[in-house]
Every structure is written in C-alpha cells, then in structure tokens.
PDB file of N, CA and C in Angstrom:
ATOM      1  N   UNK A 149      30.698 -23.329  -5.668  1.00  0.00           N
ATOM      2  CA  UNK A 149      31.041 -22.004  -5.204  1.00  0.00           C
ATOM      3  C   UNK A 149      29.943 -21.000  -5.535  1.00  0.00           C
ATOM      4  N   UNK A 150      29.263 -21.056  -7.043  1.00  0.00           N
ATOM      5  CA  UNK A 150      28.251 -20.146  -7.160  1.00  0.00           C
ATOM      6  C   UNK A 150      26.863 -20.164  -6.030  1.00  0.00           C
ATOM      7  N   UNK A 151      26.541 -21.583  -5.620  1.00  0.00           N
ATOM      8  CA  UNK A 151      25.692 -21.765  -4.815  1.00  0.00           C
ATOM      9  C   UNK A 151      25.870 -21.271  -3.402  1.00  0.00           C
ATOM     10  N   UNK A 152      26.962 -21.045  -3.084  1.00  0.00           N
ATOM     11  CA  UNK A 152      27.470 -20.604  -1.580  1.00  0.00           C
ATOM     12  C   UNK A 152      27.324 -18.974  -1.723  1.00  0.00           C
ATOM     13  N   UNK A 153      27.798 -18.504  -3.097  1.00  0.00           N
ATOM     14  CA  UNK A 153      27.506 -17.095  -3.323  1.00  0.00           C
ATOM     15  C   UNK A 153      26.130 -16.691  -3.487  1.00  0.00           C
ATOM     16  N   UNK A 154      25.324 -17.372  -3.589  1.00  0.00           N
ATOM     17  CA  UNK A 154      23.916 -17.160  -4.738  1.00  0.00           C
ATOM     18  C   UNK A 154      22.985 -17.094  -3.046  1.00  0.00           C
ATOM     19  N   UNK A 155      23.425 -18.141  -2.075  1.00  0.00           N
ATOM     20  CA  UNK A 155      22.876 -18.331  -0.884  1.00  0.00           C
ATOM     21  C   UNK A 155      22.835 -16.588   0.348  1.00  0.00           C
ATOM     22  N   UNK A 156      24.333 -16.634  -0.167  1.00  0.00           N
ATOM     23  CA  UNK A 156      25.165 -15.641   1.040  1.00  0.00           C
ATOM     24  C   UNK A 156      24.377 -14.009   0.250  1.00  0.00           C
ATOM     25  N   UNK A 157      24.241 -14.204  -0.759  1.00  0.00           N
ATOM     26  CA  UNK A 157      23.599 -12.504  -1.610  1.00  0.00           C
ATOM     27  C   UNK A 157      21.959 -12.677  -1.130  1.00  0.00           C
ATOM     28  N   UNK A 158      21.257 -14.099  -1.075  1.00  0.00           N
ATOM     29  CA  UNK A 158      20.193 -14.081  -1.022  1.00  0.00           C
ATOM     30  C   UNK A 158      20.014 -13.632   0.103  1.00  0.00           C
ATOM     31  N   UNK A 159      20.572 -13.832   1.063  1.00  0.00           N
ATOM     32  CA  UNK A 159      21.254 -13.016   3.102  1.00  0.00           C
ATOM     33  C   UNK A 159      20.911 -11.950   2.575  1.00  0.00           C
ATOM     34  N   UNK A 160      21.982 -11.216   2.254  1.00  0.00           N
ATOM     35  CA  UNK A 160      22.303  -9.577   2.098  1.00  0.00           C
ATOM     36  C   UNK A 160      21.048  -8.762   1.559  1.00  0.00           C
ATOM     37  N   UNK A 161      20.440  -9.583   0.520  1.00  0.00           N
ATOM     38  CA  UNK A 161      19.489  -8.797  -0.268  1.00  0.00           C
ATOM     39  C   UNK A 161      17.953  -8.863   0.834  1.00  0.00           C
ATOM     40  N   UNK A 162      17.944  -9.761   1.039  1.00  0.00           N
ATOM     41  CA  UNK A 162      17.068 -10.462   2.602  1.00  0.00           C
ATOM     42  C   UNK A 162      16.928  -9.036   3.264  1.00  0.00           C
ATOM     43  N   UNK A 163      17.792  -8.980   3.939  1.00  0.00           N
ATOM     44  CA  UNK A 163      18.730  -7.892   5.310  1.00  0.00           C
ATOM     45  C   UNK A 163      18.551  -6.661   4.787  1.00  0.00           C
ATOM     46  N   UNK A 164      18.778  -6.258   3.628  1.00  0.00           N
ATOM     47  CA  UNK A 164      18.280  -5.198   3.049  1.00  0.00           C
ATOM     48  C   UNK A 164      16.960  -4.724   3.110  1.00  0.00           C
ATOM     49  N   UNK A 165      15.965  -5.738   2.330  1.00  0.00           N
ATOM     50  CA  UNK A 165      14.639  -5.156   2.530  1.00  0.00           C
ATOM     51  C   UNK A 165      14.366  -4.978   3.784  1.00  0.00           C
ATOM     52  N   UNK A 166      14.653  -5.779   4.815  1.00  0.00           N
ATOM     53  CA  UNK A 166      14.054  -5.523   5.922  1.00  0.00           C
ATOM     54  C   UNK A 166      14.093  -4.194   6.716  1.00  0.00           C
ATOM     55  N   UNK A 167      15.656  -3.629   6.505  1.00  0.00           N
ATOM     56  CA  UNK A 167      15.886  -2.359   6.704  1.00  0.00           C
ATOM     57  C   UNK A 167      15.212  -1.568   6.133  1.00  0.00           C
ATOM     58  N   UNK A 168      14.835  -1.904   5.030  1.00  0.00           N
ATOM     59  CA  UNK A 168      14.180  -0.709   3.767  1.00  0.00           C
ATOM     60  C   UNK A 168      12.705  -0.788   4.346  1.00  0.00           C
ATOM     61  N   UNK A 169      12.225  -1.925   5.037  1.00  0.00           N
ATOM     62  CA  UNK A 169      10.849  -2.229   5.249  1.00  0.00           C
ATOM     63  C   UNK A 169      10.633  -1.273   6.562  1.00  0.00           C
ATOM     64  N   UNK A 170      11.830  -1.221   7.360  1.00  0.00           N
ATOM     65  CA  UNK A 170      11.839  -0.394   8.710  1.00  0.00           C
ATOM     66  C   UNK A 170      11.714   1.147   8.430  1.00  0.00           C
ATOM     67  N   UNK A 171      12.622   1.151   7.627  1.00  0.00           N
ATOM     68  CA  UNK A 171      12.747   2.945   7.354  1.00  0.00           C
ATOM     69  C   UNK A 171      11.241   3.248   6.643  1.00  0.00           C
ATOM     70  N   UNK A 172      11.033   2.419   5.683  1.00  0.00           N
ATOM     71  CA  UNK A 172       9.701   2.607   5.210  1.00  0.00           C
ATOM     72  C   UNK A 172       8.611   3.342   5.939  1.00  0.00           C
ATOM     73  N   UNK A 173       8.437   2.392   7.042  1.00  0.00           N
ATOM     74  CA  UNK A 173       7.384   2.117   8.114  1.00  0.00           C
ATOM     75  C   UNK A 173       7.784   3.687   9.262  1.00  0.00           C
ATOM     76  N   UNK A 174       8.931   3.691   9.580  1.00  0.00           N
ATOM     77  CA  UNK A 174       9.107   4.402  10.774  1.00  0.00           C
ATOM     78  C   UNK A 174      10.002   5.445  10.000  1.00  0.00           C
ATOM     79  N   UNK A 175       9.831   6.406   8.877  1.00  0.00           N
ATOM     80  CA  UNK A 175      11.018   7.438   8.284  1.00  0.00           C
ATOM     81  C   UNK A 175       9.802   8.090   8.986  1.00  0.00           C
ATOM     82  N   UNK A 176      10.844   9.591   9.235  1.00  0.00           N
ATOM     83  CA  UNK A 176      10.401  10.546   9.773  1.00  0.00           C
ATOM     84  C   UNK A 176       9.400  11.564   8.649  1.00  0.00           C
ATOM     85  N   UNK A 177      10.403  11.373   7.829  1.00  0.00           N
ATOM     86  CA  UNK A 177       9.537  12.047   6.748  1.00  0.00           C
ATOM     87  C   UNK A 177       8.974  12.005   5.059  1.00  0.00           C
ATOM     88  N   UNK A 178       8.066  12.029   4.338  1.00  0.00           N
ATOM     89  CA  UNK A 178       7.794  11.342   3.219  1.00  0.00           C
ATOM     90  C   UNK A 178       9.015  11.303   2.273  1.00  0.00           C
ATOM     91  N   UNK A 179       9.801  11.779   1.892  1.00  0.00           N
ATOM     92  CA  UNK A 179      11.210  12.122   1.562  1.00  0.00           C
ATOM     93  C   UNK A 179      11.942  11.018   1.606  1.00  0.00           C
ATOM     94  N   UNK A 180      12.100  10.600   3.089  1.00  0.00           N
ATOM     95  CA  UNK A 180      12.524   8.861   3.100  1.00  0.00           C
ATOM     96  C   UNK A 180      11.769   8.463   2.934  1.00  0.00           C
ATOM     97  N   UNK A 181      10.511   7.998   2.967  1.00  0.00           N
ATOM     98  CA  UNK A 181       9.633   7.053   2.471  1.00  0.00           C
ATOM     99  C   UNK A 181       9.604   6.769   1.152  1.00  0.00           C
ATOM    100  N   UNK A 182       9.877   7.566   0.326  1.00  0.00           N
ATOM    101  CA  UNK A 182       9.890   7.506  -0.908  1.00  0.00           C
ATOM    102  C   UNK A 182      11.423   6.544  -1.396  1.00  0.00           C
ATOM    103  N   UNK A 183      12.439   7.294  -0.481  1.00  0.00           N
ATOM    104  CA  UNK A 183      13.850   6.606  -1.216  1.00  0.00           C
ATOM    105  C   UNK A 183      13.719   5.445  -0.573  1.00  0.00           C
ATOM    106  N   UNK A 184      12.791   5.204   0.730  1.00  0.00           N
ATOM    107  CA  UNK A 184      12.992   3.776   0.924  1.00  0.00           C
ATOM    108  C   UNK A 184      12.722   2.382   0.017  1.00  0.00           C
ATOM    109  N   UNK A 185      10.883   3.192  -0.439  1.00  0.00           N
ATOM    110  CA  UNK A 185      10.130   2.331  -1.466  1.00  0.00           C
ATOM    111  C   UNK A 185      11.086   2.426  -3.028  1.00  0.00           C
ATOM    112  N   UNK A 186      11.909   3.593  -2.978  1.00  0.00           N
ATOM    113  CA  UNK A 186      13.020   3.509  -4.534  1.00  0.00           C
ATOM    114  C   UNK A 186      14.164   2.069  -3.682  1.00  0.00           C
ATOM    115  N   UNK A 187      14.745   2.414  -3.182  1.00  0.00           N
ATOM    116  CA  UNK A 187      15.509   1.220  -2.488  1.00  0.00           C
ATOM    117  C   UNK A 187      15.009  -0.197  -2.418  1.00  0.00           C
ATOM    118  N   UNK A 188      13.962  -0.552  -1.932  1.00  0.00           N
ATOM    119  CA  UNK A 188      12.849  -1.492  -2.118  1.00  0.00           C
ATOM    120  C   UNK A 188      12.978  -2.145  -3.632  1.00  0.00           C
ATOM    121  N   UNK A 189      12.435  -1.238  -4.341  1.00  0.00           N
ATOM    122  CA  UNK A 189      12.905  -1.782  -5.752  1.00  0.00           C
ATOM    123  C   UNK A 189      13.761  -2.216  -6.326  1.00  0.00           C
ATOM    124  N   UNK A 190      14.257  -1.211  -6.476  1.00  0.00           N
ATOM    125  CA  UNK A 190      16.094  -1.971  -6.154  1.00  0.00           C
ATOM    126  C   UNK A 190      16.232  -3.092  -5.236  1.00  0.00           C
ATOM    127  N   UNK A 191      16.246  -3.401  -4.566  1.00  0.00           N
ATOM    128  CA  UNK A 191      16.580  -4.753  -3.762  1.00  0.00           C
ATOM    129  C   UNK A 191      15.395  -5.959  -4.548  1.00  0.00           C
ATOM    130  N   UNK A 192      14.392  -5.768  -4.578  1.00  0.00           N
ATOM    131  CA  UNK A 192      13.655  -6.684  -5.633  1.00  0.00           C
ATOM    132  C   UNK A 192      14.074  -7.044  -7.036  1.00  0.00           C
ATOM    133  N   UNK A 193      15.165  -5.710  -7.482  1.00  0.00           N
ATOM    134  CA  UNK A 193      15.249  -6.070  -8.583  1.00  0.00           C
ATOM    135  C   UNK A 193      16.415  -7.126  -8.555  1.00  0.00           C
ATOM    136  N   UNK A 194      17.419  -6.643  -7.683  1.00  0.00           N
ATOM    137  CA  UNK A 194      18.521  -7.634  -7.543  1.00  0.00           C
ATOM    138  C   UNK A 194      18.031  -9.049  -6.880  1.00  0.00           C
ATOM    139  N   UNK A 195      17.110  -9.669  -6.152  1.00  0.00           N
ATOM    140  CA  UNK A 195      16.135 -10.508  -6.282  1.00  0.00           C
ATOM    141  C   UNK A 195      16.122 -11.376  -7.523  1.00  0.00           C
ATOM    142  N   UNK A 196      15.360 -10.488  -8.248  1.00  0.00           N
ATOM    143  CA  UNK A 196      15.214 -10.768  -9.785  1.00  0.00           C
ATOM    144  C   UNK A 196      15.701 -11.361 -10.323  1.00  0.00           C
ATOM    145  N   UNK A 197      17.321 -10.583 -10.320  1.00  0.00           N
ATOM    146  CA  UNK A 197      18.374 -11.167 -11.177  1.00  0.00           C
ATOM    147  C   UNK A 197      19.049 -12.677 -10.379  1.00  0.00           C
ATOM    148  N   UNK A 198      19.411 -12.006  -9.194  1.00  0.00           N
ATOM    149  CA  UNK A 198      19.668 -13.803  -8.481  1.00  0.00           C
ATOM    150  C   UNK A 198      18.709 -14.859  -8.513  1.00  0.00           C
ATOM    151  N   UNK A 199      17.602 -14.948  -8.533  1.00  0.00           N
ATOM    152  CA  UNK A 199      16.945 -15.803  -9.372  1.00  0.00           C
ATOM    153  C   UNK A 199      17.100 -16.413 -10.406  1.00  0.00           C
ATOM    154  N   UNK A 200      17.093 -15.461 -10.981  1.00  0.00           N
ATOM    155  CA  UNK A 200      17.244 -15.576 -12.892  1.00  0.00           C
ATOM    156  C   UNK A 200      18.603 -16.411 -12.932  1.00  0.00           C
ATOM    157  N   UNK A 201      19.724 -15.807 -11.944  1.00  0.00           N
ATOM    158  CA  UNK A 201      21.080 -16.958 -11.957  1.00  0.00           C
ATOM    159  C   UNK A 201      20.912 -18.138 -11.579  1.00  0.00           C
ATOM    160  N   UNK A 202      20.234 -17.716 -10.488  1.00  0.00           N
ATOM    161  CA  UNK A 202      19.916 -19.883  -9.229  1.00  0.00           C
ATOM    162  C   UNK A 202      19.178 -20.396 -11.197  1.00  0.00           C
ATOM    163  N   UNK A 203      18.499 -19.957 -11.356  1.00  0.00           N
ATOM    164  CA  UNK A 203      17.454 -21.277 -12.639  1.00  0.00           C
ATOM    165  C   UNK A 203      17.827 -20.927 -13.985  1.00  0.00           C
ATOM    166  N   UNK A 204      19.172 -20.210 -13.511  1.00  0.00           N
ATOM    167  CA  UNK A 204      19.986 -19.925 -15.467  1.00  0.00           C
ATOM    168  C   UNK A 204      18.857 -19.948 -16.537  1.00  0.00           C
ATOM    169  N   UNK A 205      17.751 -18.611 -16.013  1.00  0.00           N
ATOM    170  CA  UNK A 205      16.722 -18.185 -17.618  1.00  0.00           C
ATOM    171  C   UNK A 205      17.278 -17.381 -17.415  1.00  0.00           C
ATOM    172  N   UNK A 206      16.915 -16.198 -18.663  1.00  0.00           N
ATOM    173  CA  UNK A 206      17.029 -15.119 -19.459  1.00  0.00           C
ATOM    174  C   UNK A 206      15.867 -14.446 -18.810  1.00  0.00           C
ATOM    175  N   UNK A 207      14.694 -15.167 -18.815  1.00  0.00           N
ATOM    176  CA  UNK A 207      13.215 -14.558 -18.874  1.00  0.00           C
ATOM    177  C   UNK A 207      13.668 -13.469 -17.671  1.00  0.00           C
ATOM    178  N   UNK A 208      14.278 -13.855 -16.375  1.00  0.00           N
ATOM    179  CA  UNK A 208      14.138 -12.961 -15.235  1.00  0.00           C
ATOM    180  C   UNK A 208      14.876 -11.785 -15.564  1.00  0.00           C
ATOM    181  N   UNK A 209      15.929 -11.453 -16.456  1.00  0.00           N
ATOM    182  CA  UNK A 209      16.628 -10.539 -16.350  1.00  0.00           C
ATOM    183  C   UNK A 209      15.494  -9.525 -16.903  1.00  0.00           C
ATOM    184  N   UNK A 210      14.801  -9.939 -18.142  1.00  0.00           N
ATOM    185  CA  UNK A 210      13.832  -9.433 -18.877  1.00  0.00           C
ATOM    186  C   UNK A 210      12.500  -8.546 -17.668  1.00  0.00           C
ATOM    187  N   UNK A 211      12.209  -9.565 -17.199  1.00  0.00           N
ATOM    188  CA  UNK A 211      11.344  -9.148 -15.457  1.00  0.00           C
ATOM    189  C   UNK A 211      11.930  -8.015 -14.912  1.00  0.00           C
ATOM    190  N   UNK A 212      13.160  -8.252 -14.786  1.00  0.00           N
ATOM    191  CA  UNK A 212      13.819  -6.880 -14.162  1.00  0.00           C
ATOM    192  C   UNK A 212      13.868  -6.017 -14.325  1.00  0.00           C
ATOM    193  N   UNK A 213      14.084  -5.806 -15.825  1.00  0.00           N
ATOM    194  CA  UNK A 213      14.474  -4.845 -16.796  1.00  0.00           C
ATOM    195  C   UNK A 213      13.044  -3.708 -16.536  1.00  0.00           C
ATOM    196  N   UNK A 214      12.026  -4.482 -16.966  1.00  0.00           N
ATOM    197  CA  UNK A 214      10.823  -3.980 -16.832  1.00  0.00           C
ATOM    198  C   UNK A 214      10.307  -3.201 -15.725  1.00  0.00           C
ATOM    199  N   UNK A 215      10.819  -4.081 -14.664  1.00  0.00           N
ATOM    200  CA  UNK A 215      10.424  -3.484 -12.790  1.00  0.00           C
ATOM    201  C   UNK A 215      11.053  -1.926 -12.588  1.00  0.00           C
ATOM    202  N   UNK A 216      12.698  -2.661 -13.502  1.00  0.00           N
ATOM    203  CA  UNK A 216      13.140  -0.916 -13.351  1.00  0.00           C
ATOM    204  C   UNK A 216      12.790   0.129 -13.537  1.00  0.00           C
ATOM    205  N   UNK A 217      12.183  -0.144 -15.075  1.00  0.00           N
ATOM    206  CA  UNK A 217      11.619   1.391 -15.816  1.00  0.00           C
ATOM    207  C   UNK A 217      10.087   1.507 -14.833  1.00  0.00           C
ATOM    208  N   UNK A 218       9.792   0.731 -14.327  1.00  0.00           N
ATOM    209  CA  UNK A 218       8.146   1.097 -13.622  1.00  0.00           C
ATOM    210  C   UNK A 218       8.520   1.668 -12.191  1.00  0.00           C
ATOM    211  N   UNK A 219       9.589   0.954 -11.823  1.00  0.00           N
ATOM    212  CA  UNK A 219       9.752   1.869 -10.627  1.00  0.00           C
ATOM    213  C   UNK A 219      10.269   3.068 -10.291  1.00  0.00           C
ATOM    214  N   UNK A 220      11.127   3.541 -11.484  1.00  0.00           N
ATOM    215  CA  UNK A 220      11.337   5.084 -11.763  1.00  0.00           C
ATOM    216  C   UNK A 220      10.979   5.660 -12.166  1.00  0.00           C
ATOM    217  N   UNK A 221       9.106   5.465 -12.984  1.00  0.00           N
ATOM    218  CA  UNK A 221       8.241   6.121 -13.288  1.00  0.00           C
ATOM    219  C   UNK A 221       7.794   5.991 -12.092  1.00  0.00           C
ATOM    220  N   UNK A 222       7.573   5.193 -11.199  1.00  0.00           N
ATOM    221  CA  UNK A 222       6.637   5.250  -9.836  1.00  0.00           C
ATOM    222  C   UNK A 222       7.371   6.356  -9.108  1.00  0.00           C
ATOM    223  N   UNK A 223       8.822   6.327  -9.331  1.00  0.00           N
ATOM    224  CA  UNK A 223       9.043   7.815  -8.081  1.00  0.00           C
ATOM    225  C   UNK A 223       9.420   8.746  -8.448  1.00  0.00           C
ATOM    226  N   UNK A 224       9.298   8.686  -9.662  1.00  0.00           N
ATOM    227  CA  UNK A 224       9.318  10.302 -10.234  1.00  0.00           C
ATOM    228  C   UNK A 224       7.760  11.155 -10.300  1.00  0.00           C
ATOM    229  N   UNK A 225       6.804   9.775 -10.363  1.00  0.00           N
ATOM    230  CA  UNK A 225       5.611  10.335 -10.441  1.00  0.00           C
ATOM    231  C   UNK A 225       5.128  10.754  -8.612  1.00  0.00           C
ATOM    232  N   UNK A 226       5.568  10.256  -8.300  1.00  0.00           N
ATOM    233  CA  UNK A 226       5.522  10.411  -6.359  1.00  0.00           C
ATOM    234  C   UNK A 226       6.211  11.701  -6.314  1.00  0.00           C
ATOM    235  N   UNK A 227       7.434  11.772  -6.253  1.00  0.00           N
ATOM    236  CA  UNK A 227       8.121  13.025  -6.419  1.00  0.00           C
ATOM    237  C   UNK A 227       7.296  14.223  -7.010  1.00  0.00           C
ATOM    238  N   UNK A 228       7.000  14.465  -7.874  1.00  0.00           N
ATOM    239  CA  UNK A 228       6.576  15.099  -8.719  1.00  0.00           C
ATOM    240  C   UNK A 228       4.834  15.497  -7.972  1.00  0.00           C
ATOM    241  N   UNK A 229       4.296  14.464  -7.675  1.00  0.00           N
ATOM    242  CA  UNK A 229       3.045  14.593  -6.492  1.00  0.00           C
ATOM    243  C   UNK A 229       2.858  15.505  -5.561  1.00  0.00           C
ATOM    244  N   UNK A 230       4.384  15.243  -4.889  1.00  0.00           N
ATOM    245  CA  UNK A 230       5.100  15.551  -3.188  1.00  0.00           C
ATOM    246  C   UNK A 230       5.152  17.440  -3.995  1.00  0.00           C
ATOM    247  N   UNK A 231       5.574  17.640  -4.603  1.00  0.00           N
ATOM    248  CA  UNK A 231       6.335  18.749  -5.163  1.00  0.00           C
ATOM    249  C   UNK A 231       5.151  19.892  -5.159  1.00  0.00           C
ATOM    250  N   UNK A 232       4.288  19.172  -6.357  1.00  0.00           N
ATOM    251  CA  UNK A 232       3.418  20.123  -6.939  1.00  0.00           C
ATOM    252  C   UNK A 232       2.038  19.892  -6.705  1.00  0.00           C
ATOM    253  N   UNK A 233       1.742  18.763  -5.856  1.00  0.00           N
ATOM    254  CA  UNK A 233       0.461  18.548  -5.834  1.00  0.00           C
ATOM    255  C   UNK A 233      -0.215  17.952  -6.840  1.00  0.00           C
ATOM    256  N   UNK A 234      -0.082  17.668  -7.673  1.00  0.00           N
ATOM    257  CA  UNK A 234      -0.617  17.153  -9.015  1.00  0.00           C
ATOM    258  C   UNK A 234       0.193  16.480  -9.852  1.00  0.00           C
ATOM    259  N   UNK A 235      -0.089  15.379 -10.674  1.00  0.00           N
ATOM    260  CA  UNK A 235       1.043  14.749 -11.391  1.00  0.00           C
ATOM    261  C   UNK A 235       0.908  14.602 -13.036  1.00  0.00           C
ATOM    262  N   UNK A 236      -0.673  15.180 -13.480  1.00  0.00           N
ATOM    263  CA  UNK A 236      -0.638  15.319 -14.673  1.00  0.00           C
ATOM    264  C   UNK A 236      -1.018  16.586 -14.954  1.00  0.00           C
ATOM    265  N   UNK A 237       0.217  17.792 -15.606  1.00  0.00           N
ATOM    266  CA  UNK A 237       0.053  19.184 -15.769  1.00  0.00           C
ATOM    267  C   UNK A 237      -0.578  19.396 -17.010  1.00  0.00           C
TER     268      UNK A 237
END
C-alpha cells in the first residue's frame, strides 16, 4: 500500500512542478515568478522527503531540512531586491 501511495504522490508532486515550471516561465509579473520559484522549492522539498521514505534514510529528511532554510533566504533575499533595489543595507 505504501508503494501505491509513494508512486501516486510521486504523480502529484510531478504535476506540480510542471505547473510551477509554467507559471515560472509565462507569470505576468516578477511577483509570481518569485512565488512560483518559492513553490518550486517546496515541491522539491516534498521530493526530498518521498525519497527519503521510498529508501527509509534519515539522511534525506536532513537534505530537506537544509533546502528549506536556503530557499527562504533565497526569497526573502529576492524580495527584498524587488523592493529596494539592493539586498545588503
């Protein structure tokens, strides 16, 4: 049963980026581009973790953990770019 679940999320999470890869590519404005590439991450990270379940390590959750905090320094520092023009005041 976990394998039928682990298959059917690997779909969803799939289907996701691709959307995220579309909006990416074709958002109207940097605003979405940004929540797309935050979304993006997020979907990699859950990646991550279904991995880490299919080969029952630890190590991937650890991977994840890490991706997170870098990718919410990546869009806060984008944000913060978009805003003020500059990112170290």
């Amino acid at each position: 049963m976990i394998a039928l679940a682990l298959t059917f999320a690997f779909g969803c999470i799939a289907l996701a980026v691709l959307l995220n890869l579309y909006r990416l590519l074709r958002g109207p404005t940097r605003c979405d581009r940004i929540l797309a590439l935050d979304t993006m991450v997020i979907n990699a990270i859950a990646l991550i973790v279904l991995f880490g379940i299919y080969e029952t390590s630890t190590t991937y959750f650890e991977a994840a953990l890490l991706l997170a905090m870098v990718g919410f320094v990546g869009t806060v520092a984008y944000c913060k770019f978009l805003l003020r023009g500059d990112i170290v005041e």
